[in-house]
Amino acid sequence: MTGRLGRACRTAAVLLAALAVQTPPLPTAAHPTGDTGHALGVVTWATSAGRLDHDGADRSYRLVVRTSVGGSGLRVRLSNAFGDRPLRVTAVHAGLSERGAAVRDNRRLAFHGRPSVTIPRGAVVWSDPLPGHVRAGVLLAVSLHTPDAAGPATGHALALRTSYTARGDHTAEESAAPFTRTTHSWWYLDAVSVRPDHPATGAVAALGDSITDGRASTPDRDLRWPDLLAKRLARTALAGVVDEGISGNRVLSEGGGTSALGRLDRDVLELPGVRTVILFEGVNDLKAGTGVTAADLIAGYREVVRRAHAAGMCVTGATVAPFRGWPEWSPAAEDVRQEVNHRIRTGHVFDAVADFDRALRDPRHPERLRAAYDSGDHLHPDDRGMRALADAVDLARLRCDR
């Protein structure tokens, strides 16, 4: 089959295959005692969930996250999306993070009025709202206890934020003393929402790969480009910013977690208050050597846009950044990258464009990262490169008439 018909059929086959390889929702094993629907308000922090190796039973986790928008009625979302059995969480508390694992104003969260919750395999649950107010830009400590967790765990591997663990249930304690171990992943917690101070406030979700995940940025300083974008948006109607990056992630197929198409609902569309998606993916599809074409990748982008539009969201698309010098770079992949970026800039694929390629590339060698932004591996920008990405987003164009 040749010509336009052949290309159309092959692109459709790639999309169908991408959707087909996603892990289907697992049947629920029990009814949760929390809210499995959408939370009200606006998401103030979130991360993309993936499969982690089991960390042991009878663990307390004190997970440190930074809010992006302030408000009342704080709720947390716990995830067992990658578990193979129900997950029992016997206690959850939230407070303000102090030095190390210490917490102040630590208060218990409930699930339909109960202190514990059982999350079916493959499911997520929201807590009840917590009375009181939390400010934007503060470090929040969410503590949870899993008495008998086993099998695959759900969490985010590359947190770039130090959190803490302990044996036994120490979730109610404000002291750091029981939390003798550190972890650099987030366990079971994948979203936090609030009722914003201004009802019109919405959020932006950055859907991406390792660059969005912040790899090569300085840990514990929140210097990922979505963090820096949040500072620019702090006093606007889109004050909420969440980072939904996964290292190694692809648009069309598995690799570095569930593909962007496969995780779009859970990681973006089901989060409360999201008005705009910034899609910055594609380099892993290109460097994987799978023969993905520009038409394939653009078709995947259009599918993200179609589903986001159906949910009433705007989509800003980012051009694919240069990566010559990375071991998997090839002239063929570079040709596809250039064609994809041309289509993004001129093809009316997205509601708006963030030209991340132009922000990062070396003007004299446009297939390479600018040396001042290169972390050293020729793929991931350093802290200065992260700042360049955040500054390349046109804030005025993040909203559309949807």
mmCIF file of C-alpha atoms in Angstrom:
data_model
loop_
_atom_site.group_PDB
_atom_site.id
_atom_site.type_symbol
_atom_site.label_atom_id
_atom_site.label_comp_id
_atom_site.label_asym_id
_atom_site.label_seq_id
_atom_site.Cartn_x
_atom_site.Cartn_y
_atom_site.Cartn_z
ATOM 1 C CA MET A 1 0.000 0.000 0.000
ATOM 2 C CA THR A 2 1.554 3.314 -0.995
ATOM 3 C CA GLY A 3 0.764 7.014 -1.057
ATOM 4 C CA ARG A 4 -1.659 8.919 1.129
ATOM 5 C CA LEU A 5 -3.898 5.911 1.811
ATOM 6 C CA GLY A 6 -0.944 3.818 2.994
ATOM 7 C CA ARG A 7 0.308 6.557 5.312
ATOM 8 C CA ALA A 8 -3.171 7.076 6.753
ATOM 9 C CA CYS A 9 -3.622 3.370 7.395
ATOM 10 C CA ARG A 10 -0.207 3.062 9.041
ATOM 11 C CA THR A 11 -0.817 6.098 11.256
ATOM 12 C CA ALA A 12 -4.186 4.701 12.324
ATOM 13 C CA ALA A 13 -2.517 1.357 13.082
ATOM 14 C CA VAL A 14 0.108 3.047 15.258
ATOM 15 C CA LEU A 15 -2.569 4.861 17.259
ATOM 16 C CA LEU A 16 -4.674 1.734 17.678
ATOM 17 C CA ALA A 17 -1.637 -0.225 18.771
ATOM 18 C CA ALA A 18 -0.675 2.494 21.235
ATOM 19 C CA LEU A 19 -4.081 2.405 22.816
ATOM 20 C CA ALA A 20 -4.286 -1.383 22.727
ATOM 21 C CA VAL A 21 -1.074 -1.963 24.674
ATOM 22 C CA GLN A 22 -2.224 0.075 27.640
ATOM 23 C CA THR A 23 -2.944 -1.983 30.716
ATOM 24 C CA PRO A 24 -6.739 -2.277 30.979
ATOM 25 C CA PRO A 25 -8.418 -1.158 34.194
ATOM 26 C CA LEU A 26 -8.231 -3.942 36.730
ATOM 27 C CA PRO A 27 -11.511 -5.134 38.197
ATOM 28 C CA THR A 28 -12.187 -3.657 41.590
ATOM 29 C CA ALA A 29 -11.786 -6.023 44.494
ATOM 30 C CA ALA A 30 -13.606 -4.002 47.140
ATOM 31 C CA HIS A 31 -15.621 -0.849 47.505
ATOM 32 C CA PRO A 32 -13.473 2.023 48.779
ATOM 33 C CA THR A 33 -14.627 4.098 51.692
ATOM 34 C CA GLY A 34 -13.379 7.315 50.065
ATOM 35 C CA ASP A 35 -14.567 9.351 47.097
ATOM 36 C CA THR A 36 -13.487 7.803 43.789
ATOM 37 C CA GLY A 37 -14.982 10.634 41.722
ATOM 38 C CA HIS A 38 -13.654 14.062 40.875
ATOM 39 C CA ALA A 39 -12.656 16.396 43.680
ATOM 40 C CA LEU A 40 -14.118 19.859 43.744
ATOM 41 C CA GLY A 41 -11.881 22.888 43.613
ATOM 42 C CA VAL A 42 -8.479 23.084 41.940
ATOM 43 C CA VAL A 43 -5.493 20.777 42.011
ATOM 44 C CA THR A 44 -2.624 22.460 43.845
ATOM 45 C CA TRP A 45 -0.068 19.649 43.470
ATOM 46 C CA ALA A 46 0.034 16.407 41.527
ATOM 47 C CA THR A 47 2.457 13.894 40.131
ATOM 48 C CA SER A 48 2.247 11.104 37.585
ATOM 49 C CA ALA A 49 1.860 7.644 39.061
ATOM 50 C CA GLY A 50 3.844 4.591 38.020
ATOM 51 C CA ARG A 51 4.759 1.162 39.283
ATOM 52 C CA LEU A 52 7.302 0.973 42.119
ATOM 53 C CA ASP A 53 8.865 -2.038 43.795
ATOM 54 C CA HIS A 54 7.236 -2.983 47.096
ATOM 55 C CA ASP A 55 8.750 -1.111 50.055
ATOM 56 C CA GLY A 56 7.585 -3.421 52.839
ATOM 57 C CA ALA A 57 4.586 -3.675 55.143
ATOM 58 C CA ASP A 58 3.830 -1.575 58.224
ATOM 59 C CA ARG A 59 5.322 1.609 56.766
ATOM 60 C CA SER A 60 4.625 5.242 57.499
ATOM 61 C CA TYR A 61 5.464 7.658 54.714
ATOM 62 C CA ARG A 62 5.904 11.380 55.317
ATOM 63 C CA LEU A 63 5.713 12.836 51.813
ATOM 64 C CA VAL A 64 6.769 16.438 51.208
ATOM 65 C CA VAL A 65 5.158 18.380 48.332
ATOM 66 C CA ARG A 66 4.828 22.050 47.410
ATOM 67 C CA THR A 67 1.456 23.693 46.838
ATOM 68 C CA SER A 68 0.972 25.959 43.825
ATOM 69 C CA VAL A 69 -2.369 27.591 44.676
ATOM 70 C CA GLY A 70 -3.791 28.408 48.100
ATOM 71 C CA GLY A 71 -7.229 27.665 49.424
ATOM 72 C CA SER A 72 -9.386 25.842 51.941
ATOM 73 C CA GLY A 73 -10.836 22.341 52.153
ATOM 74 C CA LEU A 74 -7.627 20.501 51.311
ATOM 75 C CA ARG A 75 -8.118 16.996 49.923
ATOM 76 C CA VAL A 76 -5.578 14.356 48.935
ATOM 77 C CA ARG A 77 -5.846 11.654 46.295
ATOM 78 C CA LEU A 78 -4.344 8.239 47.057
ATOM 79 C CA SER A 79 -3.614 5.842 44.233
ATOM 80 C CA ASN A 80 -3.465 2.073 43.917
ATOM 81 C CA ALA A 81 -3.419 2.316 40.128
ATOM 82 C CA PHE A 82 -0.583 -0.199 39.743
ATOM 83 C CA GLY A 83 -1.387 -2.490 42.665
ATOM 84 C CA ASP A 84 -2.453 -6.083 42.121
ATOM 85 C CA ARG A 85 -4.548 -6.265 45.298
ATOM 86 C CA PRO A 86 -6.535 -3.870 47.531
ATOM 87 C CA LEU A 87 -4.425 -1.350 49.450
ATOM 88 C CA ARG A 88 -5.340 -0.624 53.069
ATOM 89 C CA VAL A 89 -4.314 2.785 54.423
ATOM 90 C CA THR A 90 -5.122 3.068 58.117
ATOM 91 C CA ALA A 91 -4.207 6.703 58.777
ATOM 92 C CA VAL A 92 -3.527 9.859 56.792
ATOM 93 C CA HIS A 93 -2.453 13.220 58.217
ATOM 94 C CA ALA A 94 -1.487 16.508 56.592
ATOM 95 C CA GLY A 95 0.487 19.382 58.043
ATOM 96 C CA LEU A 96 3.100 21.976 57.235
ATOM 97 C CA SER A 97 6.593 20.627 56.655
ATOM 98 C CA GLU A 98 9.271 21.895 59.020
ATOM 99 C CA ARG A 99 12.964 21.061 59.133
ATOM 100 C CA GLY A 100 13.603 17.493 57.951
ATOM 101 C CA ALA A 101 10.691 15.202 58.775
ATOM 102 C CA ALA A 102 9.228 17.494 61.445
ATOM 103 C CA VAL A 103 5.664 18.757 60.937
ATOM 104 C CA ARG A 104 3.446 21.382 62.538
ATOM 105 C CA ASP A 105 -0.331 21.735 62.485
ATOM 106 C CA ASN A 106 -0.573 18.024 61.695
ATOM 107 C CA ARG A 107 -4.223 16.999 61.296
ATOM 108 C CA ARG A 108 -6.014 13.782 60.462
ATOM 109 C CA LEU A 109 -7.743 13.334 57.126
ATOM 110 C CA ALA A 110 -10.858 11.206 56.789
ATOM 111 C CA PHE A 111 -12.561 9.198 54.045
ATOM 112 C CA HIS A 112 -16.331 9.470 54.270
ATOM 113 C CA GLY A 113 -15.786 10.278 57.931
ATOM 114 C CA ARG A 114 -13.583 7.262 58.600
ATOM 115 C CA PRO A 115 -9.887 7.387 59.481
ATOM 116 C CA SER A 116 -8.924 4.525 57.170
ATOM 117 C CA VAL A 117 -9.581 3.566 53.568
ATOM 118 C CA THR A 118 -9.226 0.467 51.422
ATOM 119 C CA ILE A 119 -8.393 1.304 47.816
ATOM 120 C CA PRO A 120 -9.303 -1.336 45.226
ATOM 121 C CA ARG A 121 -6.599 -2.446 42.836
ATOM 122 C CA GLY A 122 -6.386 -0.097 39.898
ATOM 123 C CA ALA A 123 -8.333 2.656 41.688
ATOM 124 C CA VAL A 124 -7.798 6.072 43.258
ATOM 125 C CA VAL A 125 -9.685 7.699 46.139
ATOM 126 C CA TRP A 126 -10.069 11.293 47.363
ATOM 127 C CA SER A 127 -10.184 12.173 51.047
ATOM 128 C CA ASP A 128 -12.810 14.342 52.663
ATOM 129 C CA PRO A 129 -11.945 18.073 52.732
ATOM 130 C CA LEU A 130 -9.861 19.218 55.670
ATOM 131 C CA PRO A 131 -11.109 22.352 57.460
ATOM 132 C CA GLY A 132 -8.768 25.315 57.395
ATOM 133 C CA HIS A 133 -6.644 27.156 54.874
ATOM 134 C CA VAL A 134 -3.331 26.370 53.184
ATOM 135 C CA ARG A 135 -1.226 29.018 51.456
ATOM 136 C CA ALA A 136 0.252 28.819 47.974
ATOM 137 C CA GLY A 137 3.918 27.909 47.710
ATOM 138 C CA VAL A 138 4.253 26.136 51.064
ATOM 139 C CA LEU A 139 5.758 22.724 51.727
ATOM 140 C CA LEU A 140 3.030 20.335 52.777
ATOM 141 C CA ALA A 141 3.765 17.055 54.573
ATOM 142 C CA VAL A 142 1.251 14.270 53.920
ATOM 143 C CA SER A 143 1.780 11.271 56.192
ATOM 144 C CA LEU A 144 0.147 7.898 55.533
ATOM 145 C CA HIS A 145 0.429 4.399 56.996
ATOM 146 C CA THR A 146 0.124 1.107 55.104
ATOM 147 C CA PRO A 147 0.005 -1.838 57.553
ATOM 148 C CA ASP A 148 0.110 -4.773 55.153
ATOM 149 C CA ALA A 149 1.006 -3.467 51.700
ATOM 150 C CA ALA A 150 2.359 -6.132 49.368
ATOM 151 C CA GLY A 151 2.921 -6.626 45.679
ATOM 152 C CA PRO A 152 3.590 -3.762 43.260
ATOM 153 C CA ALA A 153 3.365 -0.290 44.785
ATOM 154 C CA THR A 154 2.084 2.874 43.140
ATOM 155 C CA GLY A 155 4.075 6.073 43.243
ATOM 156 C CA HIS A 156 6.415 8.438 41.459
ATOM 157 C CA ALA A 157 10.043 7.366 41.306
ATOM 158 C CA LEU A 158 11.850 10.641 40.596
ATOM 159 C CA ALA A 159 10.433 13.023 43.190
ATOM 160 C CA LEU A 160 13.548 15.250 43.423
ATOM 161 C CA ARG A 161 12.262 16.030 46.898
ATOM 162 C CA THR A 162 13.373 14.305 50.104
ATOM 163 C CA SER A 163 10.591 12.537 51.988
ATOM 164 C CA TYR A 164 10.766 10.180 54.962
ATOM 165 C CA THR A 165 9.688 6.732 56.135
ATOM 166 C CA ALA A 166 9.294 4.920 59.441
ATOM 167 C CA ARG A 167 8.276 1.502 60.730
ATOM 168 C CA GLY A 168 4.838 1.441 62.339
ATOM 169 C CA ASP A 169 2.153 4.111 62.398
ATOM 170 C CA HIS A 170 3.693 7.492 63.220
ATOM 171 C CA THR A 171 1.475 9.588 60.990
ATOM 172 C CA ALA A 172 0.011 11.630 63.853
ATOM 173 C CA GLU A 173 3.383 12.540 65.356
ATOM 174 C CA GLU A 174 4.829 15.934 64.582
ATOM 175 C CA SER A 175 8.333 14.958 65.662
ATOM 176 C CA ALA A 176 10.888 13.869 63.084
ATOM 177 C CA ALA A 177 12.349 11.259 65.452
ATOM 178 C CA PRO A 178 10.516 8.140 64.181
ATOM 179 C CA PHE A 179 11.255 8.915 60.521
ATOM 180 C CA THR A 180 14.779 7.572 60.366
ATOM 181 C CA ARG A 181 14.904 6.735 56.654
ATOM 182 C CA THR A 182 14.699 8.998 53.625
ATOM 183 C CA THR A 183 13.059 8.309 50.285
ATOM 184 C CA HIS A 184 13.316 10.210 47.034
ATOM 185 C CA SER A 185 10.044 8.877 45.654
ATOM 186 C CA TRP A 186 6.422 9.734 46.399
ATOM 187 C CA TRP A 187 4.414 6.705 47.559
ATOM 188 C CA TYR A 188 0.663 6.260 46.923
ATOM 189 C CA LEU A 189 -0.039 10.023 46.976
ATOM 190 C CA ASP A 190 -0.617 11.507 43.508
ATOM 191 C CA ALA A 191 -2.710 14.690 43.920
ATOM 192 C CA VAL A 192 -3.758 17.410 46.369
ATOM 193 C CA SER A 193 -6.616 19.844 45.764
ATOM 194 C CA VAL A 194 -8.055 22.926 47.485
ATOM 195 C CA ARG A 195 -11.044 25.220 47.114
ATOM 196 C CA PRO A 196 -9.177 28.294 45.834
ATOM 197 C CA ASP A 197 -9.481 31.708 47.419
ATOM 198 C CA HIS A 198 -10.739 33.076 44.084
ATOM 199 C CA PRO A 199 -13.432 30.842 42.531
ATOM 200 C CA ALA A 200 -12.259 31.572 38.973
ATOM 201 C CA THR A 201 -8.799 30.129 39.632
ATOM 202 C CA GLY A 202 -7.772 27.200 37.439
ATOM 203 C CA ALA A 203 -4.705 25.049 36.863
ATOM 204 C CA VAL A 204 -2.204 24.094 34.181
ATOM 205 C CA ALA A 205 -1.029 20.487 33.801
ATOM 206 C CA ALA A 206 2.399 19.853 32.243
ATOM 207 C CA LEU A 207 2.286 16.452 30.523
ATOM 208 C CA GLY A 208 5.776 15.326 29.632
ATOM 209 C CA ASP A 209 8.808 13.081 29.944
ATOM 210 C CA SER A 210 12.082 13.297 31.901
ATOM 211 C CA ILE A 211 12.688 16.958 31.054
ATOM 212 C CA THR A 212 9.315 17.863 32.568
ATOM 213 C CA ASP A 213 10.031 15.432 35.406
ATOM 214 C CA GLY A 214 13.030 17.632 36.209
ATOM 215 C CA ARG A 215 15.847 15.159 35.680
ATOM 216 C CA ALA A 216 19.188 17.024 35.980
ATOM 217 C CA SER A 217 17.650 19.898 37.952
ATOM 218 C CA THR A 218 18.844 20.461 41.523
ATOM 219 C CA PRO A 219 16.966 18.250 44.047
ATOM 220 C CA ASP A 220 14.943 19.804 46.878
ATOM 221 C CA ARG A 221 14.894 23.241 45.249
ATOM 222 C CA ASP A 222 11.847 22.873 42.966
ATOM 223 C CA LEU A 223 13.658 24.021 39.841
ATOM 224 C CA ARG A 224 11.790 21.916 37.297
ATOM 225 C CA TRP A 225 10.373 24.103 34.545
ATOM 226 C CA PRO A 226 6.755 23.581 35.752
ATOM 227 C CA ASP A 227 7.840 24.799 39.225
ATOM 228 C CA LEU A 228 9.352 27.921 37.687
ATOM 229 C CA LEU A 229 6.267 28.412 35.523
ATOM 230 C CA ALA A 230 4.151 28.267 38.688
ATOM 231 C CA LYS A 231 6.028 31.284 40.041
ATOM 232 C CA ARG A 232 5.223 33.223 36.863
ATOM 233 C CA LEU A 233 1.555 32.239 37.120
ATOM 234 C CA ALA A 234 1.205 32.807 40.870
ATOM 235 C CA ARG A 235 -0.964 35.944 40.624
ATOM 236 C CA THR A 236 -2.972 34.932 37.559
ATOM 237 C CA ALA A 237 -6.202 33.030 36.996
ATOM 238 C CA LEU A 238 -4.138 29.894 36.259
ATOM 239 C CA ALA A 239 -2.230 29.796 39.527
ATOM 240 C CA GLY A 240 -2.325 26.021 39.886
ATOM 241 C CA VAL A 241 0.512 24.192 38.104
ATOM 242 C CA VAL A 242 1.080 20.436 38.295
ATOM 243 C CA ASP A 243 3.977 18.380 36.951
ATOM 244 C CA GLU A 244 2.866 15.213 35.165
ATOM 245 C CA GLY A 245 6.246 14.232 33.760
ATOM 246 C CA ILE A 246 7.595 10.667 33.714
ATOM 247 C CA SER A 247 11.183 9.866 32.788
ATOM 248 C CA GLY A 248 11.355 7.913 29.537
ATOM 249 C CA ASN A 249 7.715 8.541 28.715
ATOM 250 C CA ARG A 250 6.483 8.291 25.128
ATOM 251 C CA VAL A 251 3.373 9.579 23.425
ATOM 252 C CA LEU A 252 2.476 6.466 21.472
ATOM 253 C CA SER A 253 3.788 3.397 23.281
ATOM 254 C CA GLU A 254 4.904 1.956 26.587
ATOM 255 C CA GLY A 255 8.381 2.851 27.799
ATOM 256 C CA GLY A 256 9.036 4.869 30.921
ATOM 257 C CA GLY A 257 5.579 4.084 32.238
ATOM 258 C CA THR A 258 2.194 4.153 30.589
ATOM 259 C CA SER A 259 2.179 6.222 27.401
ATOM 260 C CA ALA A 260 0.871 9.773 27.373
ATOM 261 C CA LEU A 261 -2.237 8.561 25.550
ATOM 262 C CA GLY A 262 -2.780 5.808 28.107
ATOM 263 C CA ARG A 263 -2.370 7.957 31.223
ATOM 264 C CA LEU A 264 -4.024 11.133 29.987
ATOM 265 C CA ASP A 265 -7.307 10.589 31.814
ATOM 266 C CA ARG A 266 -5.905 9.753 35.245
ATOM 267 C CA ASP A 267 -2.947 12.144 35.180
ATOM 268 C CA VAL A 268 -4.646 15.165 33.596
ATOM 269 C CA LEU A 269 -8.296 15.048 32.576
ATOM 270 C CA GLU A 270 -9.581 13.777 35.928
ATOM 271 C CA LEU A 271 -7.743 16.401 37.990
ATOM 272 C CA PRO A 272 -10.029 19.147 39.312
ATOM 273 C CA GLY A 273 -9.771 22.644 37.897
ATOM 274 C CA VAL A 274 -7.324 21.965 35.061
ATOM 275 C CA ARG A 275 -7.999 24.458 32.272
ATOM 276 C CA THR A 276 -4.894 24.012 30.103
ATOM 277 C CA VAL A 277 -2.548 21.159 29.204
ATOM 278 C CA ILE A 278 1.031 21.825 28.102
ATOM 279 C CA LEU A 279 2.159 18.795 26.089
ATOM 280 C CA PHE A 280 5.945 18.410 25.856
ATOM 281 C CA GLU A 281 6.650 14.891 24.634
ATOM 282 C CA GLY A 282 8.015 13.135 21.582
ATOM 283 C CA VAL A 283 11.780 12.831 21.972
ATOM 284 C CA ASN A 284 11.517 9.337 23.480
ATOM 285 C CA ASP A 285 9.308 8.176 20.620
ATOM 286 C CA LEU A 286 11.967 9.420 18.185
ATOM 287 C CA LYS A 287 15.096 8.105 19.886
ATOM 288 C CA ALA A 288 13.576 4.691 20.602
ATOM 289 C CA GLY A 289 14.365 3.583 17.047
ATOM 290 C CA THR A 290 10.840 2.294 16.464
ATOM 291 C CA GLY A 291 10.420 3.969 13.100
ATOM 292 C CA VAL A 292 7.853 6.478 14.351
ATOM 293 C CA THR A 293 7.202 9.083 11.675
ATOM 294 C CA ALA A 294 6.210 12.715 11.946
ATOM 295 C CA ALA A 295 2.703 11.747 10.821
ATOM 296 C CA ASP A 296 2.498 9.144 13.600
ATOM 297 C CA LEU A 297 3.552 11.611 16.275
ATOM 298 C CA ILE A 298 1.281 14.392 15.018
ATOM 299 C CA ALA A 299 -1.620 11.919 15.031
ATOM 300 C CA GLY A 300 -0.833 11.134 18.670
ATOM 301 C CA TYR A 301 -0.750 14.840 19.495
ATOM 302 C CA ARG A 302 -4.104 15.333 17.782
ATOM 303 C CA GLU A 303 -5.603 12.540 19.875
ATOM 304 C CA VAL A 304 -4.443 14.262 23.074
ATOM 305 C CA VAL A 305 -5.951 17.525 21.806
ATOM 306 C CA ARG A 306 -9.229 15.865 20.852
ATOM 307 C CA ARG A 307 -9.686 14.326 24.292
ATOM 308 C CA ALA A 308 -8.601 17.461 26.130
ATOM 309 C CA HIS A 309 -10.992 19.589 24.076
ATOM 310 C CA ALA A 310 -13.796 17.148 24.859
ATOM 311 C CA ALA A 311 -13.042 17.812 28.546
ATOM 312 C CA GLY A 312 -13.196 21.574 27.941
ATOM 313 C CA MET A 313 -9.449 22.150 28.197
ATOM 314 C CA CYS A 314 -7.010 24.122 26.050
ATOM 315 C CA VAL A 315 -3.778 22.532 24.831
ATOM 316 C CA THR A 316 -0.437 24.266 24.361
ATOM 317 C CA GLY A 317 2.003 22.136 22.397
ATOM 318 C CA ALA A 318 5.757 22.379 22.888
ATOM 319 C CA THR A 319 8.247 21.755 20.113
ATOM 320 C CA VAL A 320 10.632 18.817 20.619
ATOM 321 C CA ALA A 321 14.000 19.929 22.009
ATOM 322 C CA PRO A 322 17.333 19.043 20.345
ATOM 323 C CA PHE A 323 19.324 16.051 21.572
ATOM 324 C CA ARG A 324 22.335 15.472 19.332
ATOM 325 C CA GLY A 325 25.105 13.966 21.442
ATOM 326 C CA TRP A 326 22.728 11.641 23.277
ATOM 327 C CA PRO A 327 23.662 8.037 22.332
ATOM 328 C CA GLU A 328 20.321 7.348 20.605
ATOM 329 C CA TRP A 329 20.438 10.435 18.376
ATOM 330 C CA SER A 330 20.469 9.710 14.633
ATOM 331 C CA PRO A 331 20.135 11.777 11.458
ATOM 332 C CA ALA A 332 16.837 10.017 10.730
ATOM 333 C CA ALA A 333 15.429 10.932 14.133
ATOM 334 C CA GLU A 334 16.621 14.514 13.644
ATOM 335 C CA ASP A 335 14.804 14.719 10.305
ATOM 336 C CA VAL A 336 11.572 13.586 11.973
ATOM 337 C CA ARG A 337 12.082 16.024 14.853
ATOM 338 C CA GLN A 338 12.495 18.920 12.440
ATOM 339 C CA GLU A 339 9.374 17.900 10.524
ATOM 340 C CA VAL A 340 7.347 17.499 13.733
ATOM 341 C CA ASN A 341 8.431 20.920 14.961
ATOM 342 C CA HIS A 342 7.559 22.504 11.621
ATOM 343 C CA ARG A 343 4.097 20.956 11.821
ATOM 344 C CA ILE A 344 3.643 22.153 15.392
ATOM 345 C CA ARG A 345 4.634 25.705 14.487
ATOM 346 C CA THR A 346 2.573 25.923 11.297
ATOM 347 C CA GLY A 347 0.039 23.101 11.269
ATOM 348 C CA HIS A 348 -2.598 24.370 13.699
ATOM 349 C CA VAL A 349 -2.256 21.221 15.778
ATOM 350 C CA PHE A 350 -2.591 22.984 19.144
ATOM 351 C CA ASP A 351 -4.408 25.996 20.572
ATOM 352 C CA ALA A 352 -1.013 27.612 21.231
ATOM 353 C CA VAL A 353 2.672 26.774 20.850
ATOM 354 C CA ALA A 354 5.581 26.959 23.303
ATOM 355 C CA ASP A 355 8.754 26.861 21.203
ATOM 356 C CA PHE A 356 10.988 24.910 23.571
ATOM 357 C CA ASP A 357 13.250 23.897 20.693
ATOM 358 C CA ARG A 358 14.058 27.540 19.969
ATOM 359 C CA ALA A 359 14.527 28.278 23.680
ATOM 360 C CA LEU A 360 17.132 25.539 24.165
ATOM 361 C CA ARG A 361 18.931 25.016 20.862
ATOM 362 C CA ASP A 362 22.418 26.192 19.971
ATOM 363 C CA PRO A 363 21.957 28.892 17.283
ATOM 364 C CA ARG A 364 25.015 27.653 15.357
ATOM 365 C CA HIS A 365 24.215 23.939 15.774
ATOM 366 C CA PRO A 366 20.422 23.754 16.045
ATOM 367 C CA GLU A 367 20.411 19.981 16.440
ATOM 368 C CA ARG A 368 22.225 20.438 19.790
ATOM 369 C CA LEU A 369 21.365 21.962 23.153
ATOM 370 C CA ARG A 370 22.934 25.323 23.873
ATOM 371 C CA ALA A 371 26.055 24.611 25.946
ATOM 372 C CA ALA A 372 24.954 27.009 28.690
ATOM 373 C CA TYR A 373 21.791 24.938 29.212
ATOM 374 C CA ASP A 374 23.231 21.419 28.786
ATOM 375 C CA SER A 375 23.441 19.344 31.960
ATOM 376 C CA GLY A 376 26.197 17.352 30.284
ATOM 377 C CA ASP A 377 24.261 14.492 28.699
ATOM 378 C CA HIS A 378 23.102 16.558 25.681
ATOM 379 C CA LEU A 379 19.426 15.770 26.341
ATOM 380 C CA HIS A 380 18.439 17.166 29.725
ATOM 381 C CA PRO A 381 18.702 20.906 30.428
ATOM 382 C CA ASP A 382 20.215 22.091 33.696
ATOM 383 C CA ASP A 383 18.657 24.619 36.082
ATOM 384 C CA ARG A 384 19.316 27.481 33.665
ATOM 385 C CA GLY A 385 17.750 25.506 30.849
ATOM 386 C CA MET A 386 14.709 24.837 33.012
ATOM 387 C CA ARG A 387 14.376 28.589 33.511
ATOM 388 C CA ALA A 388 14.580 29.125 29.749
ATOM 389 C CA LEU A 389 11.723 26.648 29.227
ATOM 390 C CA ALA A 390 9.507 28.302 31.837
ATOM 391 C CA ASP A 391 10.197 31.717 30.311
ATOM 392 C CA ALA A 392 9.345 30.432 26.815
ATOM 393 C CA VAL A 393 5.689 29.857 27.745
ATOM 394 C CA ASP A 394 3.459 32.729 26.598
ATOM 395 C CA LEU A 395 1.174 33.214 29.596
ATOM 396 C CA ALA A 396 -1.341 35.217 27.576
ATOM 397 C CA ARG A 397 -1.916 32.273 25.240
ATOM 398 C CA LEU A 398 -2.487 29.575 27.864
ATOM 399 C CA ARG A 399 -6.195 30.335 27.849
ATOM 400 C CA CYS A 400 -8.449 29.778 24.851
ATOM 401 C CA ASP A 401 -12.159 30.290 24.287
ATOM 402 C CA ARG A 402 -12.974 26.846 25.639
#
